[in-house]
CSV table of C-alpha atoms in Angstrom, one decimal:
chain,number,residue,atom,x,y,z
B,1,MET,CA,-12.7,-95.9,9.1
B,2,LYS,CA,-10.6,-92.6,8.7
B,3,THR,CA,-10.1,-89.4,10.3
B,4,LEU,CA,-11.3,-86.5,7.6
B,5,GLN,CA,-11.8,-82.5,8.5
B,6,PHE,CA,-15.1,-81.2,8.7
B,7,ARG,CA,-14.7,-79.8,5.1
B,8,GLU,CA,-13.2,-82.5,3.9
B,9,ALA,CA,-16.6,-84.6,4.4
B,10,ILE,CA,-18.7,-82.4,2.8
B,11,VAL,CA,-16.4,-82.5,0.0
B,12,GLU,CA,-16.2,-86.1,-0.1
B,13,ALA,CA,-19.9,-86.4,0.0
B,14,MET,CA,-20.3,-83.2,-3.0
B,15,SER,CA,-17.4,-85.0,-5.1
B,16,GLU,CA,-19.1,-88.3,-4.9
B,17,GLU,CA,-22.8,-87.6,-5.5
B,18,MET,CA,-21.8,-85.4,-8.7
B,19,ARG,CA,-19.8,-88.3,-10.0
B,20,ARG,CA,-22.5,-90.6,-9.4
B,21,ASP,CA,-24.8,-88.5,-11.0
B,22,GLU,CA,-24.1,-85.8,-13.7
B,23,SER,CA,-27.3,-83.7,-13.3
B,24,VAL,CA,-25.9,-82.7,-9.7
B,25,TYR,CA,-23.7,-79.6,-10.1
B,26,LEU,CA,-22.1,-77.0,-7.2
B,27,MET,CA,-23.1,-73.1,-7.4
B,28,GLY,CA,-22.2,-70.3,-4.9
B,29,GLU,CA,-19.9,-67.7,-4.7
B,30,GLU,CA,-15.7,-68.4,-4.2
B,31,VAL,CA,-16.7,-72.3,-5.0
B,32,ALA,CA,-15.0,-72.7,-7.7
B,33,GLU,CA,-11.6,-70.7,-8.0
B,34,TYR,CA,-11.1,-70.2,-4.7
B,35,ASN,CA,-12.2,-73.9,-3.8
B,36,GLY,CA,-14.7,-72.3,-1.1
B,37,ALA,CA,-15.0,-69.6,1.2
B,38,TYR,CA,-14.2,-72.1,3.6
B,39,LYS,CA,-12.6,-74.9,0.9
B,40,ALA,CA,-15.1,-77.1,1.7
B,41,SER,CA,-14.8,-77.6,-2.3
B,42,LYS,CA,-11.5,-77.6,-2.7
B,43,GLY,CA,-10.6,-79.5,-5.7
B,44,MET,CA,-13.7,-79.9,-7.2
B,45,LEU,CA,-13.6,-77.5,-10.0
B,46,ASP,CA,-9.8,-79.3,-11.3
B,47,GLU,CA,-12.4,-82.5,-11.2
B,48,PHE,CA,-15.7,-81.4,-12.5
B,49,GLY,CA,-14.9,-78.3,-14.6
B,50,PRO,CA,-16.3,-74.7,-14.6
B,51,LYS,CA,-19.9,-76.2,-16.2
B,52,ARG,CA,-20.2,-77.9,-12.4
B,53,VAL,CA,-18.2,-75.9,-10.2
B,54,ILE,CA,-20.4,-72.4,-10.8
B,55,ASP,CA,-18.3,-69.3,-9.8
B,56,THR,CA,-21.3,-66.5,-8.9
B,57,PRO,CA,-21.3,-62.5,-8.4
B,58,ILE,CA,-22.4,-61.8,-5.0
B,59,ALA,CA,-25.9,-61.7,-6.0
B,60,GLU,CA,-28.2,-64.6,-3.6
B,61,LEU,CA,-31.4,-64.2,-4.6
B,62,GLY,CA,-30.2,-64.4,-8.3
B,63,PHE,CA,-27.9,-67.6,-8.5
B,64,ALA,CA,-30.4,-69.4,-5.6
B,65,GLY,CA,-33.7,-68.2,-8.7
B,66,ILE,CA,-31.3,-70.0,-10.7
B,67,GLY,CA,-30.6,-73.2,-8.4
B,68,VAL,CA,-34.8,-73.7,-8.7
B,69,GLY,CA,-35.3,-73.2,-12.0
B,70,SER,CA,-32.6,-75.6,-12.7
B,71,THR,CA,-34.6,-78.4,-10.5
B,72,MET,CA,-37.5,-78.2,-13.4
B,73,THR,CA,-35.4,-78.9,-16.1
B,74,GLY,CA,-34.0,-82.1,-14.7
B,75,CYS,CA,-30.4,-80.7,-12.3
B,76,ARG,CA,-30.0,-81.5,-8.4
B,77,PRO,CA,-28.0,-78.1,-7.4
B,78,ILE,CA,-26.1,-77.5,-4.9
B,79,ILE,CA,-26.1,-74.2,-4.2
B,80,GLU,CA,-24.0,-72.6,-1.5
B,81,PHE,CA,-24.1,-69.6,0.5
B,82,MET,CA,-21.2,-68.0,2.1
B,83,THR,CA,-23.5,-68.1,5.2
B,84,PHE,CA,-27.4,-68.4,5.6
B,85,ASN,CA,-27.2,-64.7,7.0
B,86,PHE,CA,-26.7,-63.8,3.2
B,87,ALA,CA,-29.6,-66.3,2.0
B,88,LEU,CA,-31.6,-63.5,3.7
B,89,VAL,CA,-31.1,-61.6,0.1
B,90,GLY,CA,-32.6,-65.3,-1.2
B,91,ILE,CA,-34.9,-66.2,0.4
B,92,ASP,CA,-37.8,-65.1,-1.4
B,93,GLN,CA,-36.7,-68.1,-3.6
B,94,ILE,CA,-36.2,-70.7,-0.9
B,95,ILE,CA,-39.8,-69.9,0.6
B,96,ASN,CA,-42.3,-68.7,-2.3
B,97,ASN,CA,-40.4,-71.3,-5.1
B,98,ALA,CA,-38.6,-74.4,-3.6
B,99,ALA,CA,-40.8,-75.0,-0.8
B,100,LYS,CA,-44.6,-74.5,-2.9
B,101,ILE,CA,-43.5,-75.8,-6.5
B,102,ARG,CA,-44.3,-78.9,-6.2
B,103,GLN,CA,-47.5,-78.5,-4.5
B,104,MET,CA,-48.2,-75.5,-7.2
B,105,SER,CA,-47.4,-78.0,-9.9
B,106,GLY,CA,-50.1,-80.5,-8.7
B,107,GLY,CA,-46.4,-82.8,-8.5
B,108,GLN,CA,-45.8,-82.0,-12.1
B,109,PHE,CA,-42.0,-80.2,-10.7
B,110,PRO,CA,-40.1,-81.5,-7.3
B,111,CYS,CA,-37.5,-79.3,-6.6
B,112,PRO,CA,-33.9,-81.9,-5.6
B,113,ILE,CA,-32.1,-78.7,-4.1
B,114,VAL,CA,-30.5,-78.3,-1.4
B,115,PHE,CA,-29.4,-74.9,-0.1
B,116,ARG,CA,-25.9,-75.5,2.5
B,117,GLY,CA,-23.5,-73.3,4.2
B,118,PRO,CA,-22.9,-72.0,7.7
B,119,THR,CA,-25.1,-71.0,10.5
B,120,ALA,CA,-25.3,-69.5,13.5
B,121,SER,CA,-22.2,-67.5,15.5
B,122,ALA,CA,-18.9,-68.3,14.7
B,123,GLY,CA,-17.1,-65.5,16.8
B,124,GLN,CA,-16.7,-62.4,16.8
B,125,LEU,CA,-18.9,-61.6,13.4
B,126,ALA,CA,-21.0,-58.8,15.4
B,127,ALA,CA,-24.7,-58.8,15.1
B,128,THR,CA,-26.0,-59.6,11.3
B,129,HIS,CA,-23.0,-62.2,10.7
B,130,SER,CA,-24.7,-64.4,13.8
B,131,GLN,CA,-28.1,-65.6,13.4
B,132,ALA,CA,-29.7,-69.0,13.6
B,133,PHE,CA,-32.3,-69.4,11.3
B,134,GLU,CA,-33.0,-72.8,11.5
B,135,SER,CA,-36.3,-72.4,13.3
B,136,TRP,CA,-37.4,-70.7,10.4
B,137,TYR,CA,-36.9,-72.6,8.0
B,138,ALA,CA,-38.3,-75.6,9.6
B,139,ASN,CA,-41.7,-73.4,10.2
B,140,CYS,CA,-41.8,-73.7,5.9
B,141,PRO,CA,-44.0,-76.8,5.0
B,142,GLY,CA,-41.8,-78.1,1.6
B,143,LEU,CA,-38.4,-78.0,3.7
B,144,LYS,CA,-36.0,-80.3,5.3
B,145,VAL,CA,-33.6,-79.0,7.9
B,146,VAL,CA,-30.9,-80.2,8.5
B,147,VAL,CA,-28.0,-79.4,11.0
B,148,PRO,CA,-24.7,-81.9,11.6
B,149,SER,CA,-22.5,-81.9,14.4
B,150,ASN,CA,-19.3,-84.0,13.2
B,151,PRO,CA,-17.6,-84.9,10.2
B,152,ALA,CA,-19.1,-88.7,9.8
B,153,ASP,CA,-23.0,-87.0,10.0
B,154,ALA,CA,-22.0,-84.2,7.5
B,155,LYS,CA,-21.2,-86.5,5.0
B,156,GLY,CA,-24.1,-89.3,5.4
B,157,LEU,CA,-26.3,-86.6,5.8
B,158,LEU,CA,-25.0,-84.3,3.2
B,159,LYS,CA,-25.2,-87.1,0.6
B,160,SER,CA,-29.3,-88.0,1.8
B,161,ALA,CA,-30.1,-84.4,1.2
B,162,ILE,CA,-28.5,-84.1,-2.6
B,163,ARG,CA,-30.4,-87.8,-3.1
B,164,ASP,CA,-33.4,-86.2,-1.9
B,165,ASP,CA,-36.6,-85.0,-4.1
B,166,ASP,CA,-37.1,-82.1,-1.7
B,167,PRO,CA,-35.5,-78.9,-1.1
B,168,VAL,CA,-33.1,-79.2,1.9
B,169,ILE,CA,-31.4,-76.7,4.0
B,170,PHE,CA,-28.5,-77.8,5.4
B,171,MET,CA,-26.3,-75.9,7.6
B,172,GLU,CA,-23.0,-76.0,9.0
B,173,SER,CA,-20.6,-74.1,10.9
B,174,GLU,CA,-17.6,-71.7,10.8
B,175,GLN,CA,-16.2,-73.1,13.8
B,176,MET,CA,-16.5,-76.6,12.8
B,177,TYR,CA,-15.5,-76.8,9.5
B,178,GLY,CA,-11.7,-77.8,11.2
B,179,ASP,CA,-13.1,-80.3,13.8
B,180,LYS,CA,-11.7,-83.6,13.0
B,181,GLY,CA,-13.8,-87.2,13.4
B,182,GLU,CA,-13.9,-90.6,12.1
B,183,VAL,CA,-15.6,-91.4,9.1
B,184,PRO,CA,-17.2,-94.3,7.5
B,185,GLU,CA,-15.0,-95.4,4.3
B,186,GLY,CA,-17.1,-96.1,1.3
B,187,ASP,CA,-20.1,-95.3,0.3
B,188,TYR,CA,-23.1,-94.7,3.4
B,189,THR,CA,-25.7,-91.9,3.7
B,190,ILE,CA,-27.5,-91.9,7.1
B,191,PRO,CA,-31.4,-91.2,6.5
B,192,LEU,CA,-32.7,-87.6,7.4
B,193,GLY,CA,-35.2,-87.4,10.2
B,194,VAL,CA,-33.5,-90.1,12.7
B,195,ALA,CA,-31.8,-89.0,15.9
B,196,ASP,CA,-28.2,-90.3,17.4
B,197,ILE,CA,-28.3,-91.0,21.0
B,198,ARG,CA,-25.0,-89.4,21.5
B,199,ARG,CA,-24.6,-90.8,25.3
B,200,GLU,CA,-26.5,-93.1,27.2
B,201,GLY,CA,-27.3,-92.2,30.6
B,202,ASN,CA,-30.4,-92.6,32.9
B,203,ASP,CA,-30.8,-89.1,35.1
B,204,VAL,CA,-31.9,-86.5,32.7
B,205,THR,CA,-31.9,-86.3,28.6
B,206,ILE,CA,-29.9,-83.6,27.1
B,207,VAL,CA,-31.5,-82.5,23.5
B,208,SER,CA,-29.0,-80.7,20.8
B,209,PHE,CA,-27.6,-80.1,17.6
B,210,GLY,CA,-24.6,-78.1,16.1
B,211,LYS,CA,-21.9,-77.0,17.1
B,212,ILE,CA,-23.2,-75.9,20.1
B,213,ILE,CA,-23.7,-79.8,21.5
B,214,LYS,CA,-20.5,-79.5,21.9
B,215,GLU,CA,-21.3,-77.3,25.4
B,216,ALA,CA,-23.9,-80.4,26.4
B,217,ASP,CA,-20.4,-82.5,25.9
B,218,LYS,CA,-18.7,-80.9,28.0
B,219,ALA,CA,-21.2,-80.8,30.8
B,220,ALA,CA,-21.8,-84.5,30.8
B,221,ASP,CA,-18.2,-85.0,31.1
B,222,GLU,CA,-18.6,-82.8,34.6
B,223,LEU,CA,-21.9,-83.8,35.6
B,224,GLN,CA,-20.4,-87.7,35.9
B,225,LYS,CA,-18.3,-86.9,37.9
B,226,GLU,CA,-20.8,-85.7,40.6
B,227,GLY,CA,-22.3,-89.0,39.8
B,228,ILE,CA,-25.3,-87.6,37.5
B,229,SER,CA,-26.1,-89.6,34.4
B,230,CYS,CA,-26.8,-87.7,30.9
B,231,GLU,CA,-28.3,-89.2,28.1
B,232,ILE,CA,-27.5,-86.5,24.8
B,233,ILE,CA,-29.3,-86.7,21.4
B,234,ASP,CA,-28.1,-84.8,18.3
B,235,LEU,CA,-31.0,-84.5,16.5
B,236,ARG,CA,-29.3,-84.4,13.7
B,237,THR,CA,-32.0,-83.2,11.2
B,238,VAL,CA,-34.6,-80.1,12.9
B,239,LYS,CA,-36.8,-81.0,9.7
B,240,PRO,CA,-38.4,-83.6,10.2
B,241,LEU,CA,-37.5,-84.0,13.9
B,242,ASP,CA,-37.5,-87.3,15.3
B,243,TYR,CA,-40.0,-87.1,18.3
B,244,ASP,CA,-39.8,-90.5,19.0
B,245,ALA,CA,-36.1,-90.8,20.3
B,246,VAL,CA,-36.6,-87.9,22.4
B,247,LEU,CA,-40.1,-89.6,23.6
B,248,LYS,CA,-38.3,-92.9,24.5
B,249,SER,CA,-35.3,-91.1,26.3
B,250,VAL,CA,-37.6,-89.0,28.6
B,251,LYS,CA,-39.5,-92.0,29.7
B,252,LYS,CA,-36.9,-93.5,30.4
B,253,THR,CA,-35.0,-90.2,32.6
B,254,ASN,CA,-37.9,-88.7,32.9
B,255,ARG,CA,-35.9,-85.2,33.0
B,256,LEU,CA,-35.3,-82.9,29.6
B,257,VAL,CA,-33.3,-79.9,29.1
B,258,ILE,CA,-33.0,-78.5,25.4
B,259,LEU,CA,-29.6,-76.7,24.4
B,260,GLU,CA,-30.0,-74.7,21.4
B,261,GLU,CA,-28.2,-72.1,20.1
B,262,ALA,CA,-31.3,-69.2,18.8
B,263,TRP,CA,-33.1,-66.9,20.4
B,264,PRO,CA,-35.3,-67.6,22.9
B,265,PHE,CA,-38.9,-67.1,21.6
B,266,GLY,CA,-40.9,-69.4,18.9
B,267,ASN,CA,-37.8,-71.9,18.3
B,268,VAL,CA,-36.8,-75.5,17.8
B,269,ALA,CA,-36.6,-75.9,21.6
B,270,THR,CA,-40.0,-74.5,22.3
B,271,GLU,CA,-41.9,-76.7,19.5
B,272,LEU,CA,-40.1,-80.0,21.8
B,273,THR,CA,-40.9,-78.7,24.9
B,274,TYR,CA,-44.6,-78.5,23.5
B,275,HIS,CA,-44.5,-81.9,21.9
B,276,ILE,CA,-42.9,-83.6,25.1
B,277,GLN,CA,-45.2,-82.1,27.1
B,278,ALA,CA,-47.9,-83.2,25.4
B,279,ASN,CA,-47.3,-86.7,24.8
B,280,ALA,CA,-45.6,-87.4,27.8
B,281,PHE,CA,-46.5,-85.5,30.9
B,282,ASP,CA,-46.9,-88.2,32.9
B,283,TYR,CA,-43.2,-89.7,33.2
B,284,LEU,CA,-42.4,-85.5,33.7
B,285,ASP,CA,-40.2,-85.5,37.3
B,286,ALA,CA,-39.5,-81.8,36.7
B,287,PRO,CA,-40.2,-79.2,34.1
B,288,ILE,CA,-38.3,-79.0,31.0
B,289,GLN,CA,-35.4,-76.6,30.9
B,290,LYS,CA,-34.9,-75.0,27.8
B,291,ILE,CA,-31.5,-73.2,26.7
B,292,ASN,CA,-30.9,-70.4,24.6
B,293,THR,CA,-29.2,-67.1,23.7
B,294,ALA,CA,-30.3,-64.0,24.8
B,295,ASP,CA,-33.1,-62.6,23.6
B,296,THR,CA,-30.7,-59.8,21.8
B,297,PRO,CA,-29.1,-59.1,18.8
B,298,ALA,CA,-25.8,-61.1,18.9
B,299,PRO,CA,-22.5,-58.4,20.3
B,300,TYR,CA,-19.6,-57.3,19.0
B,301,SER,CA,-18.0,-57.1,22.7
B,302,PRO,CA,-16.1,-60.4,23.4
B,303,VAL,CA,-17.1,-60.3,26.7
B,304,LEU,CA,-20.3,-59.7,25.7
B,305,LEU,CA,-20.5,-62.6,23.4
B,306,ALA,CA,-19.8,-64.7,25.7
B,307,GLU,CA,-22.2,-63.9,28.2
B,308,TRP,CA,-25.2,-64.1,25.0
B,309,LEU,CA,-23.8,-67.7,23.9
B,310,PRO,CA,-25.6,-70.6,26.0
B,311,ASN,CA,-22.1,-72.7,27.5
B,312,HIS,CA,-21.6,-75.7,29.3
B,313,GLU,CA,-22.3,-74.6,33.1
B,314,ASP,CA,-25.6,-73.2,31.9
B,315,VAL,CA,-26.1,-76.6,31.0
B,316,VAL,CA,-25.0,-77.7,34.6
B,317,ASN,CA,-26.9,-75.5,36.0
B,318,SER,CA,-30.4,-77.0,33.9
B,319,VAL,CA,-29.2,-80.1,34.5
B,320,LYS,CA,-29.1,-80.1,38.3
B,321,LYS,CA,-32.4,-77.5,38.7
B,322,VAL,CA,-34.0,-80.6,36.8
B,323,LEU,CA,-33.1,-82.8,39.2
B,324,TYR,CA,-33.5,-80.7,42.7
B,325,LYS,CA,-30.4,-80.3,43.7
């Protein structure tokens, strides 16, 4: 094992796949000359040159479309958005072309493309730069959605995403790029659609993904001091979602809390709640609790932002609620 920052794990994953397969290239704003807006492509221009590491204008619809079109000529593009808030400009290419071209061509044209970049809030970036769209993309048939929470998962999942023959939405976080963690040496992949049992426990299951899962870790540490044993599941992949891992855990703990940085209406937690109550109703000893942001645009004020975001205290309170404490 070696210790890498999250951004370094992203660089390694892309670089290793570009060495392995000449059809892979990276395109996006500031990915080349500037080494990436968050230094998540550092050194790649020097190694692979301007034909495979391509700077673009501020034109998400344009370069998303170029990427989708290039898959039809045998390429495997990685399209970087500076944030997924800006992907809204190019979402027509993602939803109406990337997600549908395999079916609409009768299987003649797979679309092996990765759209990657940061999602959700990252401090005082205000309403239009603090949005989480995981559930939007997961709602669209034809797309896979990946949200890693640590460097090792980021590398293994990104390599799998690049090798996948379908479009993958790969969502990171500005606030995780500096996170450090142990990463296996050598070539490895993590299959899409397989959750990780991040912490084993017996009293309650907590499900989360992405950077907000750190709040679940803090809550579990605090609750352990009170004798409450939490099992934490990191979904890692939102679509396909590993329902079986959650079902198995809930059948053991009989209680479920879901933590997700997203608006509360119609999100990933909502889908998971429905599935668990439909398939494990008799195992539940309490109603499922889901924890989300407030149902408003993200505020700029740091005081209001702290109220808007879920935190470990919310998790502690929800766990105690399902335990009737």
